[in-house]
Amino acid sequence: MQLHYKKIGEGKQFIILHGLFGSGDNLQSFARNLSTHDFEVYLVDLRNHGHSPHADEHNYKVMSEDVAALIEQEQLKLPIVFGHSMGGKAAMQLAIDHPTILSKLIVVDMAPYSYPVQHHKIIEALQSVDLNQLHTRGEVEKKLGGQIDDVVTRQFLLKNLYWKENNQLAWRFNLPVIARDIEEMGIAMESETPVLLPTLFVKGERSDYINTAKFESFKKTFPKAELDVVKNAGHWVHADNPEGLLNVVLQFVL
């Protein structure tokens, strides 16, 4: 699969992978700031998201192979790979499957262990939206508002709406396949062979996605793992404290 991406800046190659229901554009401001430190940043849309193709599989193995193919296609030389949330697990899978094609791994607010899937309510809300009957962003937002109280979450999802044709809205993400395979998003990242890449796990201070008491267990798969905490940030670290995230990333990669 040929993934869609945007490239910003020049220098050491750096790949960014977004989270579930997102796209590379979600991290564009962070990427622009990073690029000023001599990085060539690739903002990638993972399969079934953004402008990348839709496919009938959605799991970390296929996402790993998609990104590996991009690295080969673009002839990237030992890029740093950064992933947030779902993108963090995709990045971990890539490091497990293809450790020799990367130089460093950065995982933002996601851990290698398994998670109970927390997105069923969002999926149910999205499935209740009939885009054959709703023809404006306002109508879709009103429909989602009946089931999703959080305004930030609604606005994040609405960024995926686009005009497929005149008077016909569509979602950029592949909702049927993601809904079917959502349990795959919570699986643990495990490998019989330890991944010896320098690895940074970044926790948002207010987020509970990374349990710091379990950090030593991460080293079974990622023995060179480090942990840093970005203060005044929840799960959306790059939005809550972009400067703090940039600082911990630069300390790790420079």
mmCIF file of C-alpha atoms in Angstrom, residues 78-176:
data_model
loop_
_atom_site.group_PDB
_atom_site.id
_atom_site.type_symbol
_atom_site.label_atom_id
_atom_site.label_comp_id
_atom_site.label_asym_id
_atom_site.label_seq_id
_atom_site.Cartn_x
_atom_site.Cartn_y
_atom_site.Cartn_z
ATOM 1 C CA LEU A 78 17.634 4.920 9.366
ATOM 2 C CA PRO A 79 14.833 7.364 10.202
ATOM 3 C CA ILE A 80 13.622 8.095 13.693
ATOM 4 C CA VAL A 81 10.028 6.880 14.091
ATOM 5 C CA PHE A 82 7.595 8.647 16.424
ATOM 6 C CA GLY A 83 4.083 7.390 17.103
ATOM 7 C CA HIS A 84 1.242 8.763 19.222
ATOM 8 C CA SER A 85 -1.414 6.443 20.695
ATOM 9 C CA MET A 86 -2.397 3.937 17.956
ATOM 10 C CA GLY A 87 0.547 5.286 15.965
ATOM 11 C CA GLY A 88 2.748 4.449 18.951
ATOM 12 C CA LYS A 89 1.750 0.803 18.773
ATOM 13 C CA ALA A 90 2.225 0.800 15.012
ATOM 14 C CA ALA A 91 5.710 2.256 15.581
ATOM 15 C CA MET A 92 6.483 -0.441 18.172
ATOM 16 C CA GLN A 93 5.350 -3.151 15.756
ATOM 17 C CA LEU A 94 7.568 -1.646 13.046
ATOM 18 C CA ALA A 95 10.539 -1.717 15.435
ATOM 19 C CA ILE A 96 9.802 -5.359 16.292
ATOM 20 C CA ASP A 97 9.413 -6.387 12.646
ATOM 21 C CA HIS A 98 12.161 -4.226 11.085
ATOM 22 C CA PRO A 99 14.602 -3.013 13.764
ATOM 23 C CA THR A 100 17.520 -2.602 11.350
ATOM 24 C CA ILE A 101 15.796 0.046 9.213
ATOM 25 C CA LEU A 102 15.280 2.523 12.100
ATOM 26 C CA SER A 103 17.666 4.536 14.267
ATOM 27 C CA LYS A 104 15.440 5.437 17.238
ATOM 28 C CA LEU A 105 11.883 4.885 18.434
ATOM 29 C CA ILE A 106 9.647 7.386 20.242
ATOM 30 C CA VAL A 107 6.270 6.272 21.633
ATOM 31 C CA VAL A 108 3.942 8.976 22.947
ATOM 32 C CA ASP A 109 1.380 8.119 25.613
ATOM 33 C CA MET A 110 1.080 4.448 24.769
ATOM 34 C CA ALA A 111 2.587 1.338 26.364
ATOM 35 C CA PRO A 112 3.455 -2.131 25.036
ATOM 36 C CA TYR A 113 0.930 -3.915 27.250
ATOM 37 C CA SER A 114 -2.665 -4.678 26.245
ATOM 38 C CA TYR A 115 -5.498 -2.215 26.805
ATOM 39 C CA PRO A 116 -9.241 -2.670 27.091
ATOM 40 C CA VAL A 117 -10.678 -0.943 24.046
ATOM 41 C CA GLN A 118 -12.165 2.419 25.053
ATOM 42 C CA HIS A 119 -13.629 3.597 21.748
ATOM 43 C CA HIS A 120 -16.895 1.653 21.516
ATOM 44 C CA LYS A 121 -18.987 4.693 22.467
ATOM 45 C CA ILE A 122 -17.305 6.817 19.776
ATOM 46 C CA ILE A 123 -17.786 4.106 17.168
ATOM 47 C CA GLU A 124 -21.457 3.733 18.079
ATOM 48 C CA ALA A 125 -21.900 7.502 17.781
ATOM 49 C CA LEU A 126 -20.196 7.579 14.372
ATOM 50 C CA GLN A 127 -22.257 4.633 13.152
ATOM 51 C CA SER A 128 -25.444 6.485 14.127
ATOM 52 C CA VAL A 129 -24.567 9.299 11.699
ATOM 53 C CA ASP A 130 -26.298 8.715 8.366
ATOM 54 C CA LEU A 131 -24.377 10.811 5.863
ATOM 55 C CA ASN A 132 -27.036 10.116 3.241
ATOM 56 C CA GLN A 133 -29.452 12.122 5.368
ATOM 57 C CA LEU A 134 -27.174 14.754 6.941
ATOM 58 C CA HIS A 135 -25.746 17.284 4.517
ATOM 59 C CA THR A 136 -23.916 19.856 6.627
ATOM 60 C CA ARG A 137 -21.140 19.759 9.205
ATOM 61 C CA GLY A 138 -23.522 21.409 11.670
ATOM 62 C CA GLU A 139 -26.077 18.627 11.289
ATOM 63 C CA VAL A 140 -23.389 15.983 11.860
ATOM 64 C CA GLU A 141 -22.057 17.830 14.906
ATOM 65 C CA LYS A 142 -25.552 18.065 16.371
ATOM 66 C CA LYS A 143 -26.075 14.332 15.875
ATOM 67 C CA LEU A 144 -22.737 13.463 17.482
ATOM 68 C CA GLY A 145 -23.440 15.889 20.318
ATOM 69 C CA GLY A 146 -26.304 13.711 21.463
ATOM 70 C CA GLN A 147 -23.843 10.908 22.263
ATOM 71 C CA ILE A 148 -20.401 12.499 22.688
ATOM 72 C CA ASP A 149 -20.400 15.192 25.381
ATOM 73 C CA ASP A 150 -16.783 16.266 24.973
ATOM 74 C CA VAL A 151 -16.522 19.171 22.497
ATOM 75 C CA VAL A 152 -12.820 18.556 21.796
ATOM 76 C CA THR A 153 -13.503 14.938 20.823
ATOM 77 C CA ARG A 154 -16.355 15.986 18.537
ATOM 78 C CA GLN A 155 -14.232 18.625 16.817
ATOM 79 C CA PHE A 156 -11.397 16.106 16.383
ATOM 80 C CA LEU A 157 -13.748 13.650 14.662
ATOM 81 C CA LEU A 158 -15.334 16.346 12.502
ATOM 82 C CA LYS A 159 -11.939 17.165 10.992
ATOM 83 C CA ASN A 160 -12.384 13.898 9.074
ATOM 84 C CA LEU A 161 -15.486 15.066 7.200
ATOM 85 C CA TYR A 162 -15.073 15.984 3.552
ATOM 86 C CA TRP A 163 -17.229 16.523 0.467
ATOM 87 C CA LYS A 164 -17.076 13.285 -1.483
ATOM 88 C CA GLU A 165 -19.233 14.908 -4.174
ATOM 89 C CA ASN A 166 -21.785 17.696 -4.336
ATOM 90 C CA ASN A 167 -24.064 17.526 -1.301
ATOM 91 C CA GLN A 168 -22.512 14.215 -0.137
ATOM 92 C CA LEU A 169 -20.333 14.179 2.969
ATOM 93 C CA ALA A 170 -18.055 11.248 3.844
ATOM 94 C CA TRP A 171 -15.554 10.247 6.519
ATOM 95 C CA ARG A 172 -11.888 10.046 5.590
ATOM 96 C CA PHE A 173 -11.409 7.095 7.957
ATOM 97 C CA ASN A 174 -12.708 3.645 7.030
ATOM 98 C CA LEU A 175 -15.334 3.336 9.743
ATOM 99 C CA PRO A 176 -16.715 -0.140 8.886
#
